[in-house]
Short mmCIF file of C-alpha atoms in Angstrom, two decimals:
data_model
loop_
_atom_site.label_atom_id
_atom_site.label_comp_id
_atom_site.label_asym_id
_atom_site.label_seq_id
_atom_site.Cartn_x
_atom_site.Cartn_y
_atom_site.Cartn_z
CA UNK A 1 0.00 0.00 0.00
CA UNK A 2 3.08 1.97 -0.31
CA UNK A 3 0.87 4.54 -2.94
CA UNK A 4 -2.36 4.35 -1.26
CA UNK A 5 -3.05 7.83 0.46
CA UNK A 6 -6.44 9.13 2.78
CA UNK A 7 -7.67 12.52 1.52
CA UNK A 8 -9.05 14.28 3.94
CA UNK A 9 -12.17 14.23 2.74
CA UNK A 10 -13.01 10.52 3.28
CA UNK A 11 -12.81 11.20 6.90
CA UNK A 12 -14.55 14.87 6.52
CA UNK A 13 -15.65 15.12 10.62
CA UNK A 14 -11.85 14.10 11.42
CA UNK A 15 -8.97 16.95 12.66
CA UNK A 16 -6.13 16.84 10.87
CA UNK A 17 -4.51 14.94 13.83
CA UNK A 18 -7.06 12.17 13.92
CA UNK A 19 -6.83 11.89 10.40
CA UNK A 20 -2.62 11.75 10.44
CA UNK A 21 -2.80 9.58 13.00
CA UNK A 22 -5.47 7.40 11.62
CA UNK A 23 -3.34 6.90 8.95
CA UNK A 24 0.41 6.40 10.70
CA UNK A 25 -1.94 3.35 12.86
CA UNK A 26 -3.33 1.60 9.66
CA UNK A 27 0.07 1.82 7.31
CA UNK A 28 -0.93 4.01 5.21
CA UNK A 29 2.04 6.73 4.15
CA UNK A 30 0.33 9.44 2.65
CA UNK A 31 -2.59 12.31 2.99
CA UNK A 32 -4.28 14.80 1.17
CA UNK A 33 -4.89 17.50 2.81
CA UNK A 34 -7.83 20.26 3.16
CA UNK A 35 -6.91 23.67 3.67
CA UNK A 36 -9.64 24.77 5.93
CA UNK A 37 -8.52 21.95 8.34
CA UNK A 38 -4.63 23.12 8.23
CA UNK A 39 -5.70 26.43 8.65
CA UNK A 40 -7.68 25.16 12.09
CA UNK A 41 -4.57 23.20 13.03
CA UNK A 42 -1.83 25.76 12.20
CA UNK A 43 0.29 25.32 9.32
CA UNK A 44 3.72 24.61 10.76
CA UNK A 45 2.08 22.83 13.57
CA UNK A 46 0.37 20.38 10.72
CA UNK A 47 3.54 20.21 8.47
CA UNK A 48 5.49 19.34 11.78
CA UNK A 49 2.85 16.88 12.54
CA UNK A 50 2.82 15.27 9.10
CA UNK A 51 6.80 14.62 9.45
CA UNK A 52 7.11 13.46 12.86
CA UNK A 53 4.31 10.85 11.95
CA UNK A 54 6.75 10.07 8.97
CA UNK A 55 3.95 10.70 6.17
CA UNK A 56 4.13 12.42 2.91
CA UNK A 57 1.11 15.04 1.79
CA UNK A 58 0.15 13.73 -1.65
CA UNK A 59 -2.01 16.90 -2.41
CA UNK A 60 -3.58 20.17 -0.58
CA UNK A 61 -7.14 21.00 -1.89
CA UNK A 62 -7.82 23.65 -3.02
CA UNK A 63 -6.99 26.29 -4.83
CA UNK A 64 -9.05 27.85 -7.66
CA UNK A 65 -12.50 29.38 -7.75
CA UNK A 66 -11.20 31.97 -10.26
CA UNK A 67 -14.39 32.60 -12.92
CA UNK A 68 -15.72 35.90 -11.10
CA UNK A 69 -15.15 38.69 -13.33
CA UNK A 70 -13.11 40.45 -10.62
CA UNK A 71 -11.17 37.63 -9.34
CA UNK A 72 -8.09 39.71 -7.62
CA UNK A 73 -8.91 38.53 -4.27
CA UNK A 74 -9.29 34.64 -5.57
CA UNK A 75 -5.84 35.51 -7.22
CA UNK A 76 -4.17 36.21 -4.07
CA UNK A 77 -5.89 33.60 -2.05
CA UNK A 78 -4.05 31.11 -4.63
CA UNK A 79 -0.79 32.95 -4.28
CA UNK A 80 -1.74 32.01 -0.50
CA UNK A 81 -2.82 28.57 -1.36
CA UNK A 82 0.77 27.85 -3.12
CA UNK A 83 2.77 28.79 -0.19
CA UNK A 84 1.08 26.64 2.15
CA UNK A 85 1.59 23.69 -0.15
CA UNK A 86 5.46 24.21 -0.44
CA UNK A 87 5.30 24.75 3.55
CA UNK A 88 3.29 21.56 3.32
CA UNK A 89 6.33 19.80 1.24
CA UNK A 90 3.72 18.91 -1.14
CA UNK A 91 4.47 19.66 -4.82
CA UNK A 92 0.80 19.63 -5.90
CA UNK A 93 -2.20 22.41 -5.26
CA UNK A 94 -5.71 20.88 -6.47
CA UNK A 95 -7.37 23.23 -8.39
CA UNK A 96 -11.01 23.65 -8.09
CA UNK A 97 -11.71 25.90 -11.06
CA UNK A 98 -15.18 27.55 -9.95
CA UNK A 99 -18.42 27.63 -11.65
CA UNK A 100 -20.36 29.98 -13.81
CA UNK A 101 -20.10 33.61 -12.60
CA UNK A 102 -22.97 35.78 -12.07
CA UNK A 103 -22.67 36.91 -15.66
CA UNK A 104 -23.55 34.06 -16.91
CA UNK A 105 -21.15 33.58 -19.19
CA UNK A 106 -19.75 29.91 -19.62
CA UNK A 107 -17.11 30.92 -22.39
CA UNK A 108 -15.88 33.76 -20.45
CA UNK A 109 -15.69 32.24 -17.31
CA UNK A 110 -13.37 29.72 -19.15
CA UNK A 111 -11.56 32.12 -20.18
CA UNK A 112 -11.32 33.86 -17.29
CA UNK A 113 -9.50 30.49 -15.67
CA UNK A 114 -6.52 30.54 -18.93
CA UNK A 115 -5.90 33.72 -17.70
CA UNK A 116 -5.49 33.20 -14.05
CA UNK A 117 -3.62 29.84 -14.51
CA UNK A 118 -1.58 31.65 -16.85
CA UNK A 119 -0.42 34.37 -14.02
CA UNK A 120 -0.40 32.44 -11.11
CA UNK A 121 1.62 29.28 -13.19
CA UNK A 122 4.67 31.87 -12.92
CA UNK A 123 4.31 32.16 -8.77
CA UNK A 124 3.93 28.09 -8.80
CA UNK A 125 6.71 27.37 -10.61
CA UNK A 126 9.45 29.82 -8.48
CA UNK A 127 7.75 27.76 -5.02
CA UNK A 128 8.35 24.38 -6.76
CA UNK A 129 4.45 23.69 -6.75
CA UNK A 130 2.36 22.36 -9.58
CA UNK A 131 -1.31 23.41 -9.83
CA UNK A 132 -3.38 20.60 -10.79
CA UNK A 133 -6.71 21.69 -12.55
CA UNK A 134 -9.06 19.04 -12.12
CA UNK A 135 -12.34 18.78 -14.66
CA UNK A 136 -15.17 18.13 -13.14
CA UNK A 137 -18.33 16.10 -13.75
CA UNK A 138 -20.71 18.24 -16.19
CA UNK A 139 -23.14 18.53 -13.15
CA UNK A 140 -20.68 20.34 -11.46
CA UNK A 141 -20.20 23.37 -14.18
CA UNK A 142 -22.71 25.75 -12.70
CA UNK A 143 -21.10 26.31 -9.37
CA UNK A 144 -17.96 24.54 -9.22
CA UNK A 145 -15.74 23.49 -12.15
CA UNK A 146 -16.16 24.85 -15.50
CA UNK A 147 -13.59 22.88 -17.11
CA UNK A 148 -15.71 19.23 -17.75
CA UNK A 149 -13.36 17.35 -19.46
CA UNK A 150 -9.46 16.24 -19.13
CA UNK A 151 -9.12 17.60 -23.15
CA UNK A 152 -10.20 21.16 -21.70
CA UNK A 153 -7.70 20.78 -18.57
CA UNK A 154 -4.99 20.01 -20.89
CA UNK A 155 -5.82 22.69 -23.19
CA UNK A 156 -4.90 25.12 -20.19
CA UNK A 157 -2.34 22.95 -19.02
CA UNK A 158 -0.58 22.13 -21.95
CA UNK A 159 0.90 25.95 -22.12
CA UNK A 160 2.57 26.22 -18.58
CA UNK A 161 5.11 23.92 -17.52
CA UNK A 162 3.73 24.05 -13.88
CA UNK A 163 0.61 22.92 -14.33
CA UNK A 164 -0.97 19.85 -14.52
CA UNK A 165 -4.14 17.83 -14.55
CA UNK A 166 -5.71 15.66 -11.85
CA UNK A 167 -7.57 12.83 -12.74
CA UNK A 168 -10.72 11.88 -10.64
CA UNK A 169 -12.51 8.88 -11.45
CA UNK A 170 -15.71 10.31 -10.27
CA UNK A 171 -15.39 13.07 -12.38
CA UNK A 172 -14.23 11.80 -15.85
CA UNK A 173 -15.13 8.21 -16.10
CA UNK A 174 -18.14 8.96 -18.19
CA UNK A 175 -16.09 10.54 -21.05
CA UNK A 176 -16.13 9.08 -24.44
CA UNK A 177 -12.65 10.31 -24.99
CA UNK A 178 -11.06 9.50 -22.41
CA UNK A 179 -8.41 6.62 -23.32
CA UNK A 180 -7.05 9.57 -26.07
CA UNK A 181 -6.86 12.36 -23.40
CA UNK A 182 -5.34 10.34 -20.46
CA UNK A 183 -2.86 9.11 -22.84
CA UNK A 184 -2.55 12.93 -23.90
CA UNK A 185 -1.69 13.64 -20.58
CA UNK A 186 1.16 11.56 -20.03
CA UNK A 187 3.45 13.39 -17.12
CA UNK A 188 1.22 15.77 -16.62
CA UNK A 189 -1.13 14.00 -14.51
CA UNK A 190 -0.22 15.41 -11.08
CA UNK A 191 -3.04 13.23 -9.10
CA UNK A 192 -5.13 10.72 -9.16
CA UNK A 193 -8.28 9.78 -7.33
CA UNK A 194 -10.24 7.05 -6.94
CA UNK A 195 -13.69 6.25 -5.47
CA UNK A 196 -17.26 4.78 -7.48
CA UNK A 197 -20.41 6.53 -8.65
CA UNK A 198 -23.06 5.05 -6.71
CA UNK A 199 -26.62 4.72 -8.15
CA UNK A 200 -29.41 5.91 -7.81
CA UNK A 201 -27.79 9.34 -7.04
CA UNK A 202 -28.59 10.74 -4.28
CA UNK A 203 -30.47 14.26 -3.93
CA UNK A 204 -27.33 15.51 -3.11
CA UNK A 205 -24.89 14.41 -6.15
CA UNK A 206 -22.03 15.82 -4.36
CA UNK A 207 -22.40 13.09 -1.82
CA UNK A 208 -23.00 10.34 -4.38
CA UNK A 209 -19.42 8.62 -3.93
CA UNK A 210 -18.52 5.23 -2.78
CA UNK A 211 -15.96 3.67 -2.02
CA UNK A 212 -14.00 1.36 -4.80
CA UNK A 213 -16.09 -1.79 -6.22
CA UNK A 214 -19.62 -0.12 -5.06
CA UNK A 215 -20.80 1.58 -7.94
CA UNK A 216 -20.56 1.67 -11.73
CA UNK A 217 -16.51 3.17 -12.27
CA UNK A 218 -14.44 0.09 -13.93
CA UNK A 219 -11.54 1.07 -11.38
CA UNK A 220 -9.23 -1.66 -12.99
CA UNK A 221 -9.58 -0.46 -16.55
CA UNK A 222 -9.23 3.18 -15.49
CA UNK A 223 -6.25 2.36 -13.47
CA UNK A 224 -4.40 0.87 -15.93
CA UNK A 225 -4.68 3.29 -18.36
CA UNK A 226 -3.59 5.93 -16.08
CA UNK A 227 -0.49 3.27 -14.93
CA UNK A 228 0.20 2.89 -18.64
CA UNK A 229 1.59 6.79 -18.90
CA UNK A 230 4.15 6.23 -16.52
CA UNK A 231 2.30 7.81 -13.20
CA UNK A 232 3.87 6.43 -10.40
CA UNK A 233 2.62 8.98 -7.85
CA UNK A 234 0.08 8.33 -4.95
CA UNK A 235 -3.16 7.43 -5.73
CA UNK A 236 -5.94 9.22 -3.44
CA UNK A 237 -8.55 7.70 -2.05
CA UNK A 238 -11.72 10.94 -1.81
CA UNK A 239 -14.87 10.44 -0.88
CA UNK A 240 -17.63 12.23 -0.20
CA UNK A 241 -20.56 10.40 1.42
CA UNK A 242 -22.74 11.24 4.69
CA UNK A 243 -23.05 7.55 5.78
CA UNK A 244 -18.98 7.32 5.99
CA UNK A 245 -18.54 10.45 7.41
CA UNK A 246 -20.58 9.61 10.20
CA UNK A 247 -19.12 6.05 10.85
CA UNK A 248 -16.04 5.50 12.73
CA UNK A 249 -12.53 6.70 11.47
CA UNK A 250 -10.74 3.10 12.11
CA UNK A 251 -12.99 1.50 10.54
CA UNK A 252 -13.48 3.85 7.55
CA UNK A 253 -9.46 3.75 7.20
CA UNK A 254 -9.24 0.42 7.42
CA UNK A 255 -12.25 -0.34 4.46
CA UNK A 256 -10.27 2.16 2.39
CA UNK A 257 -6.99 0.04 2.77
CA UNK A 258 -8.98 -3.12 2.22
CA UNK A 259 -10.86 -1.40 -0.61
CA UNK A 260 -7.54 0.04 -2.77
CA UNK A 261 -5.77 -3.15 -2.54
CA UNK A 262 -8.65 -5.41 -3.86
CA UNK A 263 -9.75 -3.08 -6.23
CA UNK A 264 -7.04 -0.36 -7.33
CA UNK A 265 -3.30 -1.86 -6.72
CA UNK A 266 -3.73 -5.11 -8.57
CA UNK A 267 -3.90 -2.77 -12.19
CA UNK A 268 -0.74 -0.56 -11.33
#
């Protein structure tokens, strides 16, 4: 399980120091991380917490939200976002594009992201940090990630040498062209995440994950074509889902374990 990390997420009603030391008790060497939950726990005191339990952060989520037509203040909470992932020793800030802004305006909002990558790719690069736009699922554009597909990540990507793309099962498994595109992406695949779409969806679709081998994802094929490019980096176990927020961190932990090494580590 020496690529299998927790992201924060999947244990939602955890502190960061449950969560770290959830994960130094069950084996597992990595976490993503959350930045409202640093921010609760200090940042040095969560970076010194993170080394003295001898993990590794895998990812910080997030940065992004940049589609409002005035977006200085978003600009300099990424600038902000950046530094705490090099303080974090973690060479990868999530990116969580934003939805449509108030305007309306789907193309411009788009737009609106190239730009913003395109300055803050400059402060990334000089702190050693790659930001990793990750497309989101199409029911997701309105008020959270206007880029919908890995092409359009890549698109943005493609022109900055520090940034990359993340891919999230959840997000892109539905997408026609997505053998091509992760293929396309080769090194620049910064993360990748893993959990199941579970059906029906609930009334919340933000809480519609599972964990692997409950839902309708083929985990193995996806795994292996992400494997194929040459990522060797951690593989991040998210998931969002009320049920497993509310049971008991051991036992979540140790179903996540169980879960990536029937389901995810036999196609790597």
């Amino acid at each position: 399980m020496a690529r299998l990390s927790l992201n924060q997420a999947t244990v939602k009603r955890a502190t960061v120091a449950e969560a770290v030391e959830g994960c130094a008790r069950h084996g597992i060497e990595s976490i993503g991380l959350w930045r409202e939950p640093v921010a609760d726990h200090g940042l040095g005191r969560t970076a010194k917490l993170v080394a003295d339990a001898g993990l590794r952060v895998s990812t910080l989520c997030r940065g992004g939200f940049l589609t409002a037509v005035d977006n200085r203040a978003a600009l300099d909470d990424n600038r902000r976002a950046i530094d705490e992932a090099a303080a974090l020793r973690t060479g990868t800030l999530v990116m969580v594009v934003g939805g449509v802004a108030g305007d309306k305006d789907l193309v411009g909002a788009r737009q609106r992201v190239a730009d913003a990558i395109a300055e803050l790719s400059v402060y990334a690069g000089e702190a050693g940090v790659v930001l990793a736009l990750e497309p989101m699922h199409p029911v997701f554009c309105a008020d959270r990630g206007v880029l919908s597909t890995l092409s359009q990540a890549l698109d943005i990507a493609e022109r900055h040498s520090s940034v990359g793309v993340v891919v999230d099962a959840l997000h892109v498994w539905w997408d026609p062209d997505l053998d091509a595109q992760i293929e396309r992406a080769g090194p620049r695949i910064a993360s990748y995440q893993v959990c199941d779409w579970l059906t029906p969806v609930p009334a919340d679709v933000l809480l519609g994950r599972g964990y692997p081998g409950d839902g309708d994802i083929d985990l193995r094929r996806l795994t292996r074509h992400v494997a194929a490019t040459g990522y060797s980096g951690d593989v991040e176990v998210e998931i969002f889902n009320a049920d497993i927020w509310a049971a008991d961190l051991d036992e979540v932990v140790e179903e996540v374990a169980r879960r990536f090494h029937d389901v995810v580590e036999p196609a790597l």
